CSV table of C-alpha atoms in Angstrom, one decimal:
chain,number,residue,atom,x,y,z
L,2,MET,CA,199.3,85.5,24.6
L,3,HIS,CA,200.8,83.4,21.9
L,4,GLU,CA,204.3,83.5,21.6
L,5,THR,CA,204.7,82.3,17.9
L,6,ASP,CA,203.2,83.3,15.2
L,7,THR,CA,202.3,80.0,13.6
L,8,ALA,CA,199.0,80.5,15.5
L,9,THR,CA,196.2,78.9,13.1
L,10,PRO,CA,193.0,81.0,12.9
L,11,GLY,CA,191.3,79.0,15.2
L,12,GLU,CA,193.9,79.6,17.6
L,13,ALA,CA,194.3,83.4,17.2
L,14,GLN,CA,190.7,83.5,17.7
L,15,ALA,CA,190.4,81.3,20.8
L,16,ALA,CA,193.2,83.7,22.2
L,17,THR,CA,191.1,86.5,22.6
L,18,HIS,CA,188.5,84.7,24.5
L,19,GLY,CA,188.1,85.8,28.2
L,20,TYR,CA,187.5,82.4,29.6
L,21,HIS,CA,190.8,80.7,27.9
L,22,GLU,CA,192.7,81.1,31.3
L,23,ASN,CA,190.1,79.5,33.5
L,24,LYS,CA,189.1,77.0,31.2
L,25,ALA,CA,189.8,74.0,33.7
L,26,ASP,CA,187.6,75.8,35.9
L,27,HIS,CA,184.9,76.4,33.7
L,28,LEU,CA,184.9,72.8,33.0
L,29,LYS,CA,184.9,71.7,36.3
L,30,ARG,CA,182.1,73.6,37.2
L,31,LEU,CA,180.1,72.4,34.2
L,32,ARG,CA,181.1,68.4,34.9
L,33,ARG,CA,179.5,69.2,38.6
L,34,ILE,CA,176.6,70.7,36.9
L,35,GLU,CA,176.2,67.7,34.6
L,36,GLY,CA,176.6,65.6,37.8
L,37,GLN,CA,173.7,67.2,39.5
L,38,ILE,CA,171.5,66.9,36.5
L,39,ARG,CA,172.4,63.0,36.4
L,40,GLY,CA,171.5,63.1,39.9
L,41,LEU,CA,167.9,64.6,39.2
L,42,GLN,CA,167.2,62.0,36.8
L,43,ARG,CA,168.0,59.5,39.4
L,44,MET,CA,165.8,61.2,41.8
L,45,VAL,CA,163.0,61.2,39.2
L,46,GLU,CA,163.7,57.6,38.4
L,47,GLU,CA,163.5,56.6,41.9
L,48,ASP,CA,160.2,58.8,42.7
L,49,ALA,CA,162.1,61.0,45.1
L,50,TYR,CA,159.7,63.7,46.4
L,51,CYS,CA,158.8,66.7,44.2
L,52,ILE,CA,160.1,69.0,46.5
L,53,ASP,CA,163.5,67.5,47.3
L,54,VAL,CA,163.8,67.4,43.3
L,55,LEU,CA,162.6,71.1,43.2
L,56,THR,CA,165.3,72.2,45.3
L,57,GLN,CA,167.9,70.3,43.5
L,58,VAL,CA,166.7,72.0,40.2
L,59,SER,CA,166.9,75.5,42.1
L,60,ALA,CA,170.6,74.6,42.9
L,61,ALA,CA,171.5,73.4,39.2
L,62,THR,CA,170.1,76.9,38.1
L,63,LYS,CA,172.0,78.8,40.7
L,64,ALA,CA,175.2,76.7,39.3
L,65,LEU,CA,174.4,77.7,35.9
L,66,GLN,CA,174.0,81.0,36.8
L,67,SER,CA,177.6,81.2,38.4
L,68,VAL,CA,179.1,79.7,35.4
L,69,ALA,CA,177.3,82.6,33.1
L,70,LEU,CA,178.2,85.3,35.6
L,71,LYS,CA,181.8,84.3,35.6
L,72,LEU,CA,182.1,83.6,31.9
L,73,LEU,CA,180.6,87.3,30.9
L,74,ASP,CA,182.8,89.0,33.9
L,75,GLU,CA,185.8,87.3,31.8
L,76,HIS,CA,184.3,88.4,28.3
L,77,LEU,CA,183.9,92.2,29.5
L,78,GLY,CA,187.6,91.9,30.8
L,79,HIS,CA,189.1,90.5,27.8
L,80,CYS,CA,186.9,90.5,24.6
L,81,VAL,CA,185.4,93.7,25.3
L,82,SER,CA,187.9,95.5,26.6
L,83,ASN,CA,190.3,94.8,23.8
L,84,ALA,CA,187.7,95.6,21.3
L,85,ILE,CA,187.2,99.1,23.1
L,86,GLN,CA,190.7,99.7,23.1
L,87,GLY,CA,190.8,99.1,19.3
L,88,GLY,CA,188.0,101.2,19.0
L,89,GLY,CA,185.6,101.8,16.4
L,90,GLU,CA,182.6,99.7,15.0
L,91,ASP,CA,183.7,96.6,16.8
L,92,ALA,CA,184.0,98.0,19.8
L,93,ASP,CA,179.8,99.2,19.8
L,94,GLU,CA,179.2,95.9,18.5
L,95,LYS,CA,180.8,94.1,21.3
L,96,ILE,CA,178.8,96.1,23.8
L,97,ARG,CA,175.7,95.7,22.2
L,98,GLU,CA,176.2,91.8,22.2
L,99,ALA,CA,177.2,91.6,25.8
L,100,SER,CA,174.3,93.6,26.7
L,101,ASP,CA,172.1,91.2,24.7
L,102,ALA,CA,173.6,88.2,26.6
L,103,ILE,CA,172.8,90.0,30.1
L,104,ALA,CA,169.4,90.6,29.3
L,105,ARG,CA,169.1,87.1,28.1
L,106,LEU,CA,170.6,85.9,31.5
L,107,VAL,CA,168.2,88.3,33.4
L,108,ARG,CA,165.3,87.3,32.1
L,109,SER,CA,166.0,83.6,32.1
P,23,MET,CA,144.3,56.7,48.2
P,24,HIS,CA,145.4,52.8,47.6
P,25,GLU,CA,142.5,50.2,47.2
P,26,THR,CA,144.8,47.6,47.5
P,27,ASP,CA,146.7,46.6,50.5
P,28,THR,CA,149.7,45.0,48.6
P,29,ALA,CA,151.5,48.4,47.9
P,30,THR,CA,155.0,48.1,49.0
P,31,PRO,CA,156.0,51.3,51.2
P,32,GLY,CA,158.0,52.8,48.1
P,33,GLU,CA,155.1,52.3,45.8
P,34,ALA,CA,152.8,54.0,48.2
P,35,GLN,CA,155.1,56.9,48.8
P,36,ALA,CA,155.5,57.0,45.2
P,37,ALA,CA,151.8,57.1,44.2
P,38,THR,CA,151.4,60.2,46.3
P,39,HIS,CA,154.0,62.3,43.9
P,40,GLY,CA,152.5,64.6,41.4
P,41,TYR,CA,155.1,63.9,38.7
P,42,HIS,CA,154.8,60.4,38.7
P,43,GLU,CA,152.5,60.0,35.7
P,44,ASN,CA,154.8,62.2,33.6
P,45,LYS,CA,158.1,60.6,34.6
P,46,ALA,CA,158.9,59.5,31.4
P,47,ASP,CA,158.6,63.1,30.0
P,48,HIS,CA,160.6,64.6,32.8
P,49,LEU,CA,163.4,62.2,32.4
P,50,LYS,CA,163.4,63.1,28.6
P,51,ARG,CA,163.8,66.6,29.2
P,52,LEU,CA,166.3,66.1,31.9
P,53,ARG,CA,168.5,64.1,29.5
P,54,ARG,CA,168.1,67.2,27.1
P,55,ILE,CA,169.3,69.3,29.3
P,56,GLU,CA,172.4,66.8,29.9
P,57,GLY,CA,172.9,66.6,26.7
P,58,GLN,CA,173.1,70.7,26.7
P,59,ILE,CA,175.4,70.7,29.5
P,60,ARG,CA,177.9,68.2,27.8
P,61,GLY,CA,177.5,70.7,24.8
P,62,LEU,CA,178.7,73.2,26.9
P,63,GLN,CA,181.8,71.6,28.1
P,64,ARG,CA,182.7,70.7,24.4
P,65,MET,CA,181.9,74.6,23.3
P,66,VAL,CA,184.2,75.3,26.4
P,67,GLU,CA,187.1,72.5,25.3
P,68,GLU,CA,186.9,74.1,22.0
P,69,ASP,CA,187.0,77.8,22.7
P,70,ALA,CA,183.8,78.6,21.4
P,71,TYR,CA,183.4,82.2,21.4
P,72,CYS,CA,182.0,83.3,24.9
P,73,ILE,CA,178.9,85.2,23.7
P,74,ASP,CA,177.8,81.7,22.3
P,75,VAL,CA,178.9,79.8,25.2
P,76,LEU,CA,176.6,82.2,27.5
P,77,THR,CA,173.3,81.4,24.8
P,78,GLN,CA,173.6,78.0,25.6
P,79,VAL,CA,173.8,78.5,29.4
P,80,SER,CA,170.7,80.8,28.9
P,81,ALA,CA,169.2,78.1,27.1
P,82,ALA,CA,169.9,75.3,29.7
P,83,THR,CA,168.5,77.5,32.5
P,84,LYS,CA,165.5,78.2,30.9
P,85,ALA,CA,164.8,74.5,30.3
P,86,LEU,CA,165.8,73.9,33.9
P,87,GLN,CA,162.9,76.1,35.2
P,88,SER,CA,160.8,74.7,32.8
P,89,VAL,CA,161.2,71.4,34.2
P,90,ALA,CA,160.8,73.1,37.8
P,91,LEU,CA,157.4,74.8,36.9
P,92,LYS,CA,156.1,71.5,35.4
P,93,LEU,CA,157.3,69.6,38.7
P,94,LEU,CA,155.5,72.2,40.7
P,95,ASP,CA,152.4,72.4,38.7
P,96,GLU,CA,151.8,69.0,39.2
P,97,HIS,CA,153.0,68.8,43.0
P,98,LEU,CA,150.1,71.5,43.5
P,99,GLY,CA,147.6,69.2,41.8
P,100,HIS,CA,148.6,66.1,43.7
P,101,CYS,CA,150.5,66.4,46.7
P,102,VAL,CA,149.3,69.5,48.0
P,103,SER,CA,145.8,69.2,46.8
P,104,ASN,CA,145.6,65.6,48.6
P,105,ALA,CA,146.9,67.3,51.8
P,106,ILE,CA,144.5,69.9,51.6
P,107,GLN,CA,141.6,67.4,51.7
P,108,GLY,CA,143.1,65.6,53.9
P,109,GLY,CA,143.1,68.8,55.9
P,110,GLY,CA,144.7,69.7,59.6
P,111,GLU,CA,148.4,70.1,59.8
P,112,ASP,CA,149.5,68.4,56.9
P,113,ALA,CA,148.1,70.7,54.6
P,114,ASP,CA,149.3,74.0,56.2
P,115,GLU,CA,152.9,72.0,56.2
P,116,LYS,CA,152.5,71.4,52.7
P,117,ILE,CA,151.3,74.5,51.8
P,118,ARG,CA,154.3,76.0,53.6
P,119,GLU,CA,156.6,73.8,51.9
P,120,ALA,CA,155.3,74.4,48.2
P,121,SER,CA,155.9,78.4,49.1
P,122,ASP,CA,159.4,77.9,50.2
P,123,ALA,CA,160.2,75.9,46.6
P,124,ILE,CA,158.3,78.6,44.6
P,125,ALA,CA,160.8,81.3,46.7
P,126,ARG,CA,163.6,79.2,46.0
P,127,LEU,CA,162.7,79.2,42.1
P,128,VAL,CA,162.0,82.8,41.8
P,129,ARG,CA,164.8,84.1,43.4
P,130,SER,CA,167.4,81.4,41.5
Y,13,MET,CA,135.8,97.8,54.1
Y,14,HIS,CA,132.0,97.8,54.9
Y,15,GLU,CA,130.5,98.9,57.9
Y,16,THR,CA,127.5,97.0,57.4
Y,17,ASP,CA,126.3,93.0,57.2
Y,18,THR,CA,124.7,93.0,54.2
Y,19,ALA,CA,127.3,91.9,52.1
Y,20,THR,CA,127.4,92.2,48.6
Y,21,PRO,CA,128.4,89.5,46.4
Y,22,GLY,CA,131.5,91.4,45.8
Y,23,GLU,CA,132.2,91.5,49.6
Y,24,ALA,CA,131.5,87.9,50.0
Y,25,GLN,CA,134.4,87.4,47.3
Y,26,ALA,CA,136.9,89.6,48.5
Y,27,ALA,CA,136.7,87.7,52.2
Y,28,THR,CA,138.0,84.9,50.4
Y,29,HIS,CA,141.2,86.3,49.1
Y,30,GLY,CA,144.1,84.9,50.8
Y,31,TYR,CA,145.7,88.5,51.2
Y,32,HIS,CA,142.7,90.2,53.0
Y,33,GLU,CA,144.0,89.4,56.6
Y,34,ASN,CA,147.6,91.2,56.0
Y,35,LYS,CA,146.0,93.8,53.7
Y,36,ALA,CA,147.8,96.7,55.8
Y,37,ASP,CA,151.2,94.8,55.8
Y,38,HIS,CA,150.9,94.4,51.8
Y,39,LEU,CA,150.3,98.3,51.7
Y,40,LYS,CA,152.9,99.4,53.9
Y,41,ARG,CA,155.3,97.0,51.7
Y,42,LEU,CA,154.2,98.4,48.6
Y,43,ARG,CA,154.1,102.3,49.7
Y,44,ARG,CA,157.8,101.4,50.7
Y,45,ILE,CA,158.0,100.1,47.2
Y,46,GLU,CA,156.9,103.4,45.8
Y,47,GLY,CA,159.0,105.5,47.7
Y,48,GLN,CA,162.0,103.8,46.4
Y,49,ILE,CA,160.8,104.2,42.9
Y,50,ARG,CA,160.7,108.1,43.7
Y,51,GLY,CA,164.1,107.8,45.0
Y,52,LEU,CA,165.1,106.4,41.9
Y,53,GLN,CA,163.8,109.2,40.1
Y,54,ARG,CA,165.5,111.6,42.0
Y,55,MET,CA,168.7,109.9,41.7
Y,56,VAL,CA,168.5,109.9,37.9
Y,57,GLU,CA,167.3,113.5,38.1
Y,58,GLU,CA,170.4,114.3,40.3
Y,59,ASP,CA,172.9,112.2,38.1
Y,60,ALA,CA,173.6,109.7,40.5
Y,61,TYR,CA,176.2,107.0,39.3
Y,62,CYS,CA,174.7,104.4,37.1
Y,63,ILE,CA,175.9,101.5,39.6
Y,64,ASP,CA,174.2,103.2,42.4
Y,65,VAL,CA,171.0,103.6,40.5
Y,66,LEU,CA,171.3,99.8,39.6
Y,67,THR,CA,171.9,98.7,43.0
Y,68,GLN,CA,168.7,100.5,44.1
Y,69,VAL,CA,166.9,99.2,41.0
Y,70,SER,CA,167.9,95.6,42.1
Y,71,ALA,CA,166.6,96.4,45.9
Y,72,ALA,CA,163.3,97.4,44.3
Y,73,THR,CA,163.0,94.6,42.3
Y,74,LYS,CA,163.5,92.1,45.4
Y,75,ALA,CA,161.2,94.3,47.4
Y,76,LEU,CA,158.6,93.6,44.8
Y,77,GLN,CA,159.4,89.7,44.5
Y,78,SER,CA,158.8,89.7,48.3
Y,79,VAL,CA,155.2,91.1,48.0
Y,80,ALA,CA,154.7,88.5,45.4
Y,81,LEU,CA,156.1,85.6,47.3
Y,82,LYS,CA,153.8,86.5,50.2
Y,83,LEU,CA,150.5,87.1,48.1
Y,84,LEU,CA,151.1,83.9,46.4
Y,85,ASP,CA,151.4,82.1,49.7
Y,86,GLU,CA,148.2,83.2,50.8
Y,87,HIS,CA,146.5,82.6,47.7
Y,88,LEU,CA,147.7,78.9,48.0
Y,89,GLY,CA,146.5,78.9,51.6
Y,90,HIS,CA,142.9,80.6,51.2
Y,91,CYS,CA,141.8,81.0,47.6
Y,92,VAL,CA,143.5,77.6,46.3
Y,93,SER,CA,142.8,75.9,49.3
Y,94,ASN,CA,139.3,76.4,49.6
Y,95,ALA,CA,138.7,75.6,45.9
Y,96,ILE,CA,140.4,72.3,46.6
Y,97,GLN,CA,138.0,71.6,49.4
Y,98,GLY,CA,135.1,72.3,47.4
Y,99,GLY,CA,136.4,69.9,44.6
Y,100,GLY,CA,135.4,69.9,41.1
Y,101,GLU,CA,136.3,71.8,38.3
Y,102,ASP,CA,137.0,75.1,40.0
Y,103,ALA,CA,140.1,73.5,42.1
Y,104,ASP,CA,141.8,72.5,38.9
Y,105,GLU,CA,141.0,76.1,37.6
Y,106,LYS,CA,142.3,77.3,40.4
Y,107,ILE,CA,145.9,75.3,40.5
Y,108,ARG,CA,146.2,76.0,36.7
Y,109,GLU,CA,145.8,80.2,37.4
Y,110,ALA,CA,148.5,79.7,40.4
Y,111,SER,CA,150.7,77.6,38.4
Y,112,ASP,CA,150.8,80.1,35.4
Y,113,ALA,CA,151.2,83.3,37.9
Y,114,ILE,CA,154.1,81.3,39.5
Y,115,ALA,CA,155.6,80.8,36.1
Y,116,ARG,CA,155.2,84.6,35.3
Y,117,LEU,CA,157.3,85.3,38.3
Y,118,VAL,CA,159.9,82.6,38.1
Y,119,ARG,CA,160.2,84.0,34.4
Y,120,SER,CA,160.2,87.7,35.1
T,22,MET,CA,186.4,113.9,27.8
T,23,HIS,CA,185.6,117.3,28.8
T,24,GLU,CA,186.1,120.4,26.3
T,25,THR,CA,185.6,123.0,28.4
T,26,ASP,CA,187.4,123.6,32.0
T,27,THR,CA,184.5,125.6,33.5
T,28,ALA,CA,182.8,122.5,34.4
T,29,THR,CA,181.4,122.3,38.4
T,30,PRO,CA,182.3,119.0,39.9
T,31,GLY,CA,178.9,118.0,39.8
T,32,GLU,CA,178.8,118.5,36.0
T,33,ALA,CA,181.9,117.1,35.3
T,34,GLN,CA,180.9,113.7,37.4
T,35,ALA,CA,177.5,113.6,35.6
T,36,ALA,CA,178.8,114.0,32.0
T,37,THR,CA,180.8,110.6,32.6
T,38,HIS,CA,177.3,108.9,33.1
T,39,GLY,CA,175.9,106.5,30.4
T,40,TYR,CA,172.5,107.3,31.3
T,41,HIS,CA,172.7,111.1,30.8
T,42,GLU,CA,171.4,111.4,27.3
T,43,ASN,CA,168.5,108.9,28.0
T,44,LYS,CA,167.5,110.7,31.2
T,45,ALA,CA,164.0,112.0,30.1
T,46,ASP,CA,163.2,108.4,28.9
T,47,HIS,CA,164.6,106.9,32.2
T,48,LEU,CA,162.4,109.4,34.3
T,49,LYS,CA,159.6,108.5,31.8
T,50,ARG,CA,159.9,104.8,32.3
T,51,LEU,CA,160.4,105.0,36.4
T,52,ARG,CA,157.5,107.3,36.6
T,53,ARG,CA,155.1,104.9,34.8
T,54,ILE,CA,156.4,102.3,37.2
T,55,GLU,CA,155.7,104.3,40.1
T,56,GLY,CA,152.0,104.5,38.4
T,57,GLN,CA,152.0,100.7,38.4
T,58,ILE,CA,153.0,100.6,42.1
T,59,ARG,CA,150.4,103.1,43.0
T,60,GLY,CA,148.0,101.1,40.8
T,61,LEU,CA,149.0,98.0,42.9
T,62,GLN,CA,148.0,99.9,46.1
T,63,ARG,CA,144.7,100.5,44.8
T,64,MET,CA,144.3,96.8,43.8
T,65,VAL,CA,145.0,95.7,47.4
T,66,GLU,CA,142.8,98.3,48.8
T,67,GLU,CA,139.9,97.3,46.8
T,68,ASP,CA,140.4,93.6,47.5
T,69,ALA,CA,141.1,92.9,43.7
T,70,TYR,CA,141.7,89.1,43.0
T,71,CYS,CA,145.1,88.0,44.3
T,72,ILE,CA,146.0,86.4,40.8
T,73,ASP,CA,145.2,89.9,38.9
T,74,VAL,CA,147.4,91.3,41.7
T,75,LEU,CA,150.2,89.3,41.2
T,76,THR,CA,150.1,89.6,37.3
T,77,GLN,CA,150.6,93.3,37.8
T,78,VAL,CA,153.5,92.7,40.3
T,79,SER,CA,154.9,90.6,37.6
T,80,ALA,CA,154.6,93.6,35.2
T,81,ALA,CA,156.0,96.3,37.2
T,82,THR,CA,159.3,93.7,38.2
T,83,LYS,CA,159.8,93.1,34.3
T,84,ALA,CA,159.4,96.9,34.0
T,85,LEU,CA,162.2,97.6,36.5
T,86,GLN,CA,164.1,95.0,34.7
T,87,SER,CA,164.0,96.9,31.5
T,88,VAL,CA,165.2,100.0,33.3
T,89,ALA,CA,168.1,98.2,34.9
T,90,LEU,CA,169.1,96.7,31.3
T,91,LYS,CA,168.8,100.0,29.5
T,92,LEU,CA,171.0,101.7,32.2
T,93,LEU,CA,173.6,98.9,32.4
T,94,ASP,CA,173.7,99.1,28.5
T,95,GLU,CA,174.7,102.7,28.5
T,96,HIS,CA,177.1,102.4,31.3
T,97,LEU,CA,179.1,99.9,29.4
T,98,GLY,CA,179.0,102.1,26.5
T,99,HIS,CA,180.1,105.1,28.6
T,100,CYS,CA,181.5,104.9,31.8
T,101,VAL,CA,183.3,101.3,31.5
T,102,SER,CA,184.3,102.1,27.8
T,103,ASN,CA,185.9,105.6,29.0
T,104,ALA,CA,187.7,103.8,31.7
T,105,ILE,CA,189.1,101.0,29.5
T,106,GLN,CA,189.8,103.7,27.2
T,107,GLY,CA,191.9,105.7,30.0
T,108,GLY,CA,193.4,102.0,31.0
T,109,GLY,CA,195.1,101.0,34.3
T,110,GLU,CA,193.3,100.2,37.5
T,111,ASP,CA,190.4,102.0,37.0
T,112,ALA,CA,189.5,100.1,34.0
T,113,ASP,CA,189.7,96.9,35.7
T,114,GLU,CA,187.7,98.4,38.9
T,115,LYS,CA,184.9,99.5,36.8
T,116,ILE,CA,184.8,96.5,35.0
T,117,ARG,CA,184.9,94.7,38.4
T,118,GLU,CA,181.6,97.1,39.5
T,119,ALA,CA,180.1,96.2,36.2
T,120,SER,CA,180.0,92.6,37.0
T,121,ASP,CA,178.7,92.8,40.5
T,122,ALA,CA,175.6,94.9,39.2
T,123,ILE,CA,175.1,92.3,36.5
T,124,ALA,CA,175.4,89.5,39.5
T,125,ARG,CA,172.5,91.4,41.4
T,126,LEU,CA,170.4,91.7,38.4
T,127,VAL,CA,170.7,88.2,37.6
T,128,ARG,CA,170.1,86.9,41.2
T,129,SER,CA,167.3,89.5,42.0
């Protein structure tokens, strides 16, 4: 991903991250979710009807889950794949870590 | 529900909402979630490790669910209870509406 | 369940249960879910492909959630409504209890 | 992946499945869940209190999710890892398939 060998440690690490290529897309989604959360604050301030507030909370939750699923897909396709190709303990560690993250998502 | 007749329509409507009394608490929680979402944007911008981003997404999702569960509890204790005490079609409608909101939460 | 009209206290209580009228429907759904779980055992025994097993687990989970949402809807429309019409501490207790059950569903 | 070439097609396929080694454990868990579902049928038949039925539904749902998370973890550690080590299109396909299964779990 890097053409030069002057990469700082930070860059080198960043380059292995799955979501790196879709950073702009993730930021756009997260800004939209931030907008939804601010909209929720306005609704509560203006005493919007509870059910309407709940509908909007469900929408924001679903949007957050979509971000998580996209990040996870990219993580499997990059970080985890790279570790598996490298082999050894790092591969096991990456899989265990991904499984734990999936469990947190499923249970949240 | 109101003893006085000086309530504006807005106030009258607001007064029936379950979360009215805990408005400050809900707003505080929503502002904290907004902070979590902005934190997520910073993490993505700074190429934080995918798993750390996912952990934070799970935390924000859980926090949103807590807001929803509190809103729903207050909705049942106020709006739905009032409608049931009033009886008639409005009660059925309020229960159906609450069940639909619960289904959206469970499935999101 | 009983042929006689000398209802015991237990029967009187049972009669207030929301799902009483749809008992046959709930049993039918639960038997279908039991069939799905036995199907899962067969799949594992016959070394079916992991992803196919997972797809079937997701289907059974969704079916269980549907049963829960129907039970809850009926519970709100009967037990909780009756308690609210009766008023007093029992109403508060029934709402708290329903909210706790909803929280368990949302988090499971 | 196979040392011998006497494997039947069925065995060859089975051997690539992540959960193969823990088959007995998965079957034990699934039989316990089957028992929970039959217990739910008895509860409904005997007009158990709705909230108690719901608590048991939540327990069965959580048990199913645990089975799914274990299957998925083993799938990543075996099938997906093998495909990634093999490289090529099969690896991409396996990751896409796993991501889709994760999405179904998170949304169910």
